[in-house]
Amino acid sequence: MRILIADDDFVNRRFLERIFSQYGEVVVVDNGISAVEEAVTALENHQLFDIICLDIMMSRLDGYKTLEAVREAENKYGIYKETQSKVIMISALDEVALDSIQVCNDYDAYICKPIIVEKFEEMLNRMGFQKRTE
């Protein structure tokens, strides 16, 4: 499994990398522009990310705009809804605040910070992802 994490906070990136590394190969970037570049490169190489985890409030390109660009690239490469990367949005905003500013809802899951590992892993399991077996 291939996983892309985009978060502009170093501590959050390391925390997410530690969790996701139990599930597969992890690529970590610190902004939305780099996330789009990684996603497009993966599409060009026919190595789609299984999961893309995006912080909503990133500098340079926020999580929503990043997601829109990734979905446009997937469509350009003929990757449609059934086979698109699963996207998890992460933010310090609670879901009520999120609903008031939401501009794009083309993601698969949303989780509020601070992330509780057990709940995060339960969410991944519900999405059909399992930890790697060594």
Coordinates of N, CA, C and O in Angstrom, one line a residue:
M1 N 0.8 -1.2 0.0 CA 0.0 0.0 0.0 C 0.9 1.2 0.0 O 1.9 1.3 0.7
R2 N 0.5 2.3 -0.8 CA 1.2 3.5 -0.8 C 0.4 4.6 -0.2 O -0.8 4.8 -0.5
I3 N 1.0 5.4 0.6 CA 0.3 6.5 1.4 C 1.1 7.8 1.2 O 2.3 7.8 1.3
L4 N 0.3 8.9 0.9 CA 0.9 10.2 0.8 C 0.3 11.1 2.0 O -0.9 11.1 2.2
I5 N 1.2 11.7 2.7 CA 0.9 12.6 3.8 C 1.3 14.0 3.5 O 2.5 14.2 3.1
A6 N 0.4 15.0 3.6 CA 0.8 16.4 3.4 C 0.3 17.2 4.6 O -0.9 17.3 4.9
D7 N 1.3 17.7 5.4 CA 1.0 18.5 6.6 C 2.1 19.5 6.7 O 3.3 19.1 6.6
D8 N 1.8 20.7 7.0 CA 2.9 21.7 7.1 C 3.5 21.8 8.5 O 4.4 22.6 8.8
D9 N 3.0 21.0 9.4 CA 3.6 21.0 10.8 C 4.5 19.7 11.0 O 4.0 18.6 10.8
F10 N 5.7 20.0 11.3 CA 6.7 18.9 11.4 C 6.2 17.8 12.4 O 6.3 16.6 12.1
V11 N 5.8 18.2 13.6 CA 5.4 17.2 14.6 C 4.2 16.3 14.1 O 4.2 15.1 14.2
N12 N 3.2 17.0 13.4 CA 2.1 16.2 12.9 C 2.5 15.3 11.8 O 2.0 14.1 11.7
R13 N 3.4 15.7 10.9 CA 3.9 14.8 9.8 C 4.6 13.6 10.4 O 4.3 12.5 10.0
R14 N 5.4 13.8 11.4 CA 6.1 12.6 12.0 C 5.1 11.7 12.7 O 5.3 10.5 12.6
F15 N 4.2 12.3 13.4 CA 3.1 11.5 14.1 C 2.4 10.6 13.1 O 2.2 9.4 13.2
L16 N 1.9 11.3 12.0 CA 1.1 10.5 11.0 C 2.0 9.5 10.3 O 1.6 8.4 10.0
E17 N 3.3 9.9 10.0 CA 4.2 8.9 9.4 C 4.3 7.7 10.2 O 4.3 6.5 9.7
R18 N 4.5 7.8 11.5 CA 4.6 6.7 12.4 C 3.4 5.8 12.4 O 3.5 4.6 12.3
I19 N 2.2 6.4 12.4 CA 1.0 5.6 12.3 C 0.9 4.9 10.9 O 0.7 3.6 10.9
F20 N 1.0 5.6 9.9 CA 0.8 5.1 8.5 C 1.9 4.1 8.1 O 1.6 3.2 7.3
S21 N 3.1 4.2 8.7 CA 4.2 3.3 8.3 C 3.8 1.8 8.6 O 4.4 0.9 8.1
Q22 N 2.9 1.6 9.5 CA 2.4 0.3 9.9 C 1.5 -0.3 8.8 O 1.2 -1.5 8.8
Y23 N 1.1 0.5 7.9 CA 0.1 0.1 6.9 C 0.8 0.0 5.5 O 0.3 -0.7 4.6
G24 N 1.9 0.7 5.3 CA 2.5 0.6 3.9 C 3.6 1.6 3.8 O 4.1 2.3 4.7
E25 N 4.0 1.8 2.5 CA 5.1 2.8 2.1 C 4.5 4.2 2.2 O 3.4 4.5 1.7
V26 N 5.3 5.1 2.9 CA 4.8 6.4 3.2 C 5.7 7.4 2.5 O 6.9 7.4 2.6
V27 N 5.0 8.4 1.8 CA 5.7 9.6 1.3 C 5.2 10.8 2.0 O 3.9 10.9 2.2
V28 N 6.1 11.6 2.6 CA 5.6 12.7 3.4 C 6.1 14.0 2.8 O 7.3 14.2 2.4
V29 N 5.2 15.0 2.7 CA 5.5 16.3 2.1 C 5.0 17.4 3.1 O 4.1 17.1 3.9
D30 N 5.5 18.6 2.9 CA 5.1 19.7 3.9 C 4.2 20.7 3.3 O 4.0 21.8 4.0
N31 N 3.6 20.5 2.1 CA 2.7 21.5 1.6 C 1.8 20.9 0.5 O 2.2 19.8 0.0
G32 N 0.8 21.5 0.1 CA -0.1 21.0 -0.9 C 0.4 21.0 -2.3 O 0.1 20.1 -3.0
I33 N 1.3 21.9 -2.6 CA 1.9 21.9 -4.0 C 2.7 20.6 -4.1 O 2.6 20.0 -5.2
S34 N 3.5 20.3 -3.1 CA 4.3 19.1 -3.2 C 3.5 17.9 -3.2 O 3.8 16.9 -3.9
A35 N 2.3 17.9 -2.5 CA 1.4 16.8 -2.5 C 0.8 16.5 -3.9 O 0.8 15.4 -4.4
V36 N 0.4 17.6 -4.6 CA -0.1 17.5 -6.0 C 1.0 16.9 -6.9 O 0.8 16.0 -7.7
E37 N 2.2 17.4 -6.8 CA 3.3 17.0 -7.6 C 3.6 15.5 -7.4 O 3.8 14.7 -8.3
E38 N 3.6 15.0 -6.1 CA 3.8 13.6 -5.8 C 2.6 12.7 -6.4 O 2.9 11.7 -6.9
A39 N 1.4 13.2 -6.3 CA 0.2 12.5 -6.8 C 0.3 12.4 -8.3 O 0.0 11.3 -8.9
V40 N 0.7 13.5 -9.0 CA 0.8 13.4 -10.5 C 1.9 12.5 -10.9 O 1.7 11.7 -11.8
T41 N 3.0 12.6 -10.2 CA 4.1 11.6 -10.5 C 3.7 10.2 -10.3 O 4.0 9.3 -11.2
A42 N 3.0 9.9 -9.3 CA 2.5 8.6 -9.1 C 1.5 8.1 -10.2 O 1.6 7.0 -10.7
L43 N 0.7 9.0 -10.6 CA -0.2 8.7 -11.7 C 0.5 8.5 -13.0 O 0.2 7.5 -13.8
E44 N 1.5 9.3 -13.3 CA 2.4 9.1 -14.5 C 3.1 7.7 -14.5 O 3.3 7.1 -15.5
N45 N 3.4 7.3 -13.3 CA 4.2 6.0 -13.2 C 3.2 4.8 -12.9 O 3.7 3.7 -12.6
H46 N 1.9 5.1 -13.0 CA 0.9 4.0 -12.7 C 1.1 3.4 -11.3 O 0.9 2.2 -11.2
Q47 N 1.4 4.3 -10.3 CA 1.5 3.8 -8.9 C 0.7 4.7 -8.0 O 1.2 5.4 -7.2
L48 N -0.6 4.7 -8.3 CA -1.5 5.5 -7.5 C -1.4 5.3 -6.0 O -1.1 4.2 -5.5
F49 N -1.5 6.4 -5.3 CA -1.5 6.2 -3.8 C -2.8 5.6 -3.4 O -3.9 6.0 -3.9
D50 N -2.8 4.7 -2.4 CA -4.0 4.1 -1.9 C -4.7 5.1 -1.0 O -5.9 5.2 -0.9
I51 N -3.9 5.8 -0.2 CA -4.4 6.8 0.8 C -3.6 8.1 0.6 O -2.4 8.1 0.5
I52 N -4.4 9.2 0.6 CA -3.8 10.6 0.6 C -4.3 11.2 1.9 O -5.6 11.4 2.0
C53 N -3.5 11.6 2.7 CA -3.9 12.3 4.0 C -3.5 13.8 3.9 O -2.3 14.1 3.8
L54 N -4.5 14.7 4.0 CA -4.2 16.1 3.8 C -4.7 16.9 5.0 O -5.8 16.8 5.5
D55 N -3.8 17.7 5.5 CA -4.1 18.7 6.5 C -4.9 19.8 5.7 O -4.6 20.2 4.6
I56 N -6.0 20.3 6.3 CA -6.8 21.3 5.6 C -6.2 22.6 5.6 O -6.1 23.3 4.6
M57 N -5.6 23.0 6.7 CA -5.0 24.4 6.8 C -3.5 24.4 6.6 O -2.8 24.4 7.6
M58 N -3.1 24.2 5.3 CA -1.7 24.3 5.0 C -1.3 25.6 4.3 O -2.2 26.2 3.6
S59 N -0.1 26.0 4.4 CA 0.4 27.2 3.7 C 0.6 26.8 2.2 O 0.6 25.6 1.9
R60 N 0.7 27.7 1.4 CA 0.9 27.6 0.0 C -0.3 27.1 -0.8 O -0.8 27.7 -1.7
L61 N -0.9 26.0 -0.4 CA -2.1 25.4 -1.0 C -2.8 24.6 0.0 O -2.3 23.6 0.6
D62 N -4.0 25.0 0.4 CA -4.7 24.3 1.5 C -5.2 22.9 1.0 O -5.1 22.6 -0.1
G63 N -5.7 22.2 2.0 CA -6.1 20.8 1.7 C -7.2 20.6 0.7 O -7.1 19.7 -0.1
Y64 N -8.1 21.6 0.7 CA -9.2 21.5 -0.2 C -8.8 21.7 -1.7 O -9.1 21.0 -2.6
K65 N -7.9 22.7 -1.8 CA -7.4 23.0 -3.2 C -6.5 21.9 -3.6 O -6.5 21.5 -4.8
T66 N -5.7 21.3 -2.7 CA -4.9 20.2 -3.0 C -5.7 19.0 -3.5 O -5.4 18.4 -4.5
L67 N -6.8 18.7 -2.8 CA -7.7 17.6 -3.1 C -8.3 17.9 -4.5 O -8.4 17.0 -5.4
E68 N -8.8 19.1 -4.8 CA -9.3 19.4 -6.1 C -8.3 19.2 -7.2 O -8.7 18.6 -8.2
A69 N -7.1 19.6 -7.0 CA -6.0 19.4 -8.0 C -5.7 17.9 -8.2 O -5.6 17.4 -9.3
V70 N -5.7 17.1 -7.1 CA -5.5 15.7 -7.2 C -6.6 15.0 -8.0 O -6.4 14.2 -8.9
R71 N -7.8 15.4 -7.7 CA -9.0 14.7 -8.3 C -9.0 15.1 -9.8 O -9.3 14.3 -10.7
E72 N -8.6 16.3 -10.2 CA -8.5 16.7 -11.6 C -7.5 15.9 -12.3 O -7.7 15.4 -13.4
A73 N -6.3 15.7 -11.6 CA -5.3 14.9 -12.2 C -5.7 13.4 -12.4 O -5.5 12.8 -13.5
E74 N -6.4 12.9 -11.4 CA -6.9 11.5 -11.5 C -7.9 11.4 -12.7 O -7.8 10.4 -13.5
N75 N -8.8 12.3 -12.9 CA -9.7 12.3 -14.0 C -8.9 12.4 -15.3 O -9.3 11.7 -16.3
K76 N -7.9 13.3 -15.4 CA -7.1 13.4 -16.6 C -6.5 12.1 -17.0 O -6.4 11.8 -18.2
Y77 N -6.1 11.3 -16.0 CA -5.4 10.0 -16.2 C -6.4 8.9 -16.3 O -6.0 7.7 -16.3
G78 N -7.7 9.2 -16.3 CA -8.7 8.1 -16.5 C -8.9 7.3 -15.2 O -9.4 6.2 -15.2
I79 N -8.6 7.9 -14.0 CA -8.9 7.3 -12.7 C -10.2 7.9 -12.2 O -10.2 9.1 -11.9
Y80 N -11.2 7.1 -12.1 CA -12.5 7.6 -11.7 C -12.9 7.1 -10.3 O -12.2 6.3 -9.7
K81 N -14.0 7.5 -9.8 CA -14.4 7.4 -8.4 C -14.1 6.0 -7.8 O -13.5 6.0 -6.7
E82 N -14.4 5.0 -8.5 CA -14.2 3.6 -7.9 C -12.7 3.3 -7.5 O -12.5 2.6 -6.6
T83 N -11.8 3.9 -8.3 CA -10.4 3.5 -8.1 C -9.5 4.7 -7.7 O -8.3 4.5 -7.6
Q84 N -10.2 5.8 -7.4 CA -9.4 7.0 -6.9 C -8.7 6.7 -5.6 O -9.2 5.8 -4.8
S85 N -7.7 7.4 -5.3 CA -7.1 7.4 -3.9 C -8.1 7.7 -2.9 O -9.0 8.6 -3.1
K86 N -8.1 7.0 -1.8 CA -8.9 7.4 -0.6 C -8.3 8.6 0.0 O -7.1 8.6 0.2
V87 N -9.1 9.6 0.4 CA -8.5 10.8 1.0 C -9.1 11.0 2.4 O -10.3 10.9 2.6
I88 N -8.1 11.3 3.3 CA -8.5 11.6 4.7 C -8.1 13.0 4.9 O -6.9 13.4 4.7
M89 N -9.0 13.8 5.3 CA -8.8 15.2 5.6 C -8.6 15.3 7.1 O -9.3 14.7 7.9
I90 N -7.6 16.1 7.5 CA -7.3 16.3 8.9 C -7.2 17.8 9.2 O -6.7 18.6 8.5
S91 N -7.8 18.2 10.4 CA -7.8 19.6 10.8 C -8.0 19.8 12.2 O -8.6 18.9 12.9
A92 N -7.6 20.9 12.7 CA -7.8 21.3 14.1 C -9.3 21.8 14.2 O -9.8 21.9 15.3
L93 N -10.0 22.1 13.1 CA -11.3 22.5 13.1 C -12.2 21.3 13.5 O -12.0 20.2 13.0
D94 N -13.2 21.6 14.3 CA -14.2 20.5 14.6 C -15.2 20.4 13.4 O -15.2 21.2 12.5
E95 N -16.0 19.3 13.4 CA -16.8 19.1 12.2 C -17.9 20.2 12.0 O -18.2 20.5 10.9
V96 N -18.3 20.9 13.1 CA -19.3 22.0 13.0 C -18.6 23.1 12.2 O -19.2 23.7 11.3
A97 N -17.4 23.5 12.6 CA -16.7 24.6 12.0 C -16.4 24.2 10.5 O -16.4 25.0 9.6
L98 N -16.0 22.9 10.3 CA -15.7 22.4 9.0 C -16.9 22.6 8.0 O -16.8 23.1 6.9
D99 N -18.1 22.2 8.5 CA -19.3 22.4 7.7 C -19.5 23.8 7.2 O -20.0 24.0 6.1
S100 N -19.2 24.8 8.1 CA -19.4 26.2 7.7 C -18.5 26.7 6.7 O -18.8 27.7 6.0
I101 N -17.3 26.1 6.5 CA -16.3 26.6 5.5 C -16.1 25.6 4.3 O -15.3 25.8 3.4
Q102 N -16.7 24.5 4.4 CA -16.5 23.4 3.4 C -16.7 23.8 2.0 O -17.7 24.4 1.7
V103 N -15.7 23.6 1.1 CA -15.8 24.0 -0.3 C -15.7 22.7 -1.2 O -16.1 22.8 -2.3
C104 N -15.2 21.7 -0.6 CA -15.1 20.4 -1.4 C -15.3 19.3 -0.4 O -14.8 19.2 0.6
N105 N -16.2 18.4 -0.9 CA -16.5 17.2 0.0 C -16.1 15.9 -0.7 O -16.7 14.9 -0.4
D106 N -15.2 15.9 -1.6 CA -14.8 14.8 -2.3 C -13.7 14.0 -1.6 O -12.7 13.5 -2.2
Y107 N -13.9 13.8 -0.3 CA -12.9 13.0 0.5 C -13.7 11.9 1.1 O -14.9 11.8 1.1
D108 N -12.9 10.9 1.7 CA -13.5 9.7 2.2 C -13.7 9.7 3.7 O -14.5 9.0 4.3
A109 N -12.9 10.5 4.4 CA -12.9 10.6 5.9 C -12.4 11.9 6.4 O -11.6 12.5 5.7
Y110 N -12.8 12.3 7.6 CA -12.3 13.5 8.2 C -12.0 13.2 9.6 O -12.8 12.5 10.3
I111 N -10.9 13.7 10.1 CA -10.6 13.5 11.6 C -10.1 14.8 12.1 O -9.4 15.5 11.5
C112 N -10.5 15.1 13.4 CA -10.1 16.3 14.1 C -8.8 16.0 14.9 O -8.6 15.0 15.4
K113 N -8.0 17.1 14.9 CA -6.8 17.1 15.8 C -7.3 17.5 17.2 O -8.2 18.3 17.3
P114 N -6.7 17.0 18.3 CA -5.6 16.0 18.3 C -6.1 14.6 17.9 O -7.2 14.2 18.2
I115 N -5.3 13.9 17.2 CA -5.7 12.6 16.7 C -5.5 11.6 17.8 O -4.4 11.5 18.4
I116 N -6.5 10.8 18.0 CA -6.4 9.7 19.0 C -6.1 8.4 18.2 O -6.9 8.1 17.3
V117 N -5.0 7.8 18.4 CA -4.5 6.7 17.6 C -5.5 5.6 17.4 O -5.8 5.2 16.3
E118 N -6.1 5.2 18.5 CA -7.1 4.1 18.4 C -8.3 4.4 17.5 O -8.7 3.6 16.7
K119 N -8.8 5.6 17.6 CA -9.9 6.1 16.7 C -9.5 6.2 15.3 O -10.2 5.8 14.4
F120 N -8.2 6.6 15.1 CA -7.7 6.8 13.7 C -7.5 5.4 13.1 O -7.9 5.2 12.0
E121 N -7.0 4.4 13.9 CA -6.8 3.1 13.3 C -8.2 2.4 13.1 O -8.3 1.7 12.1
E122 N -9.2 2.7 13.9 CA -10.5 2.1 13.7 C -11.1 2.7 12.4 O -11.7 1.9 11.6
M123 N -10.9 4.0 12.1 CA -11.3 4.6 10.9 C -10.7 3.9 9.7 O -11.3 3.6 8.7
L124 N -9.4 3.7 9.8 CA -8.7 3.0 8.7 C -9.2 1.6 8.5 O -9.4 1.2 7.3
N125 N -9.5 0.9 9.5 CA -10.1 -0.4 9.4 C -11.4 -0.4 8.8 O -11.7 -1.2 7.9
R126 N -12.3 0.6 9.1 CA -13.6 0.7 8.5 C -13.5 1.0 7.0 O -14.3 0.6 6.2
M127 N -12.4 1.7 6.6 CA -12.2 2.0 5.2 C -11.6 0.8 4.5 O -11.4 0.9 3.3
G128 N -11.3 -0.3 5.2 CA -10.8 -1.5 4.5 C -9.3 -1.6 4.5 O -8.7 -2.5 3.9
F129 N -8.6 -0.8 5.3 CA -7.1 -0.9 5.4 C -6.7 -1.6 6.6 O -7.2 -1.4 7.7
Q130 N -5.7 -2.5 6.4 CA -5.2 -3.3 7.5 C -3.7 -3.1 7.7 O -3.0 -2.8 6.7
K131 N -3.2 -3.2 8.9 CA -1.8 -3.1 9.1 C -1.0 -4.2 8.3 O -1.6 -5.3 8.1
R132 N 0.2 -3.9 7.9 CA 1.0 -4.9 7.2 C 1.3 -6.0 8.2 O 1.5 -5.8 9.4
T133 N 1.5 -7.1 7.6 CA 2.0 -8.2 8.4 C 3.5 -8.4 8.1 O 3.9 -8.3 7.0
E134 N 4.3 -8.5 9.1 CA 5.8 -8.5 9.0 C 6.2 -9.9 8.5 O 5.7 -10.9 8.6

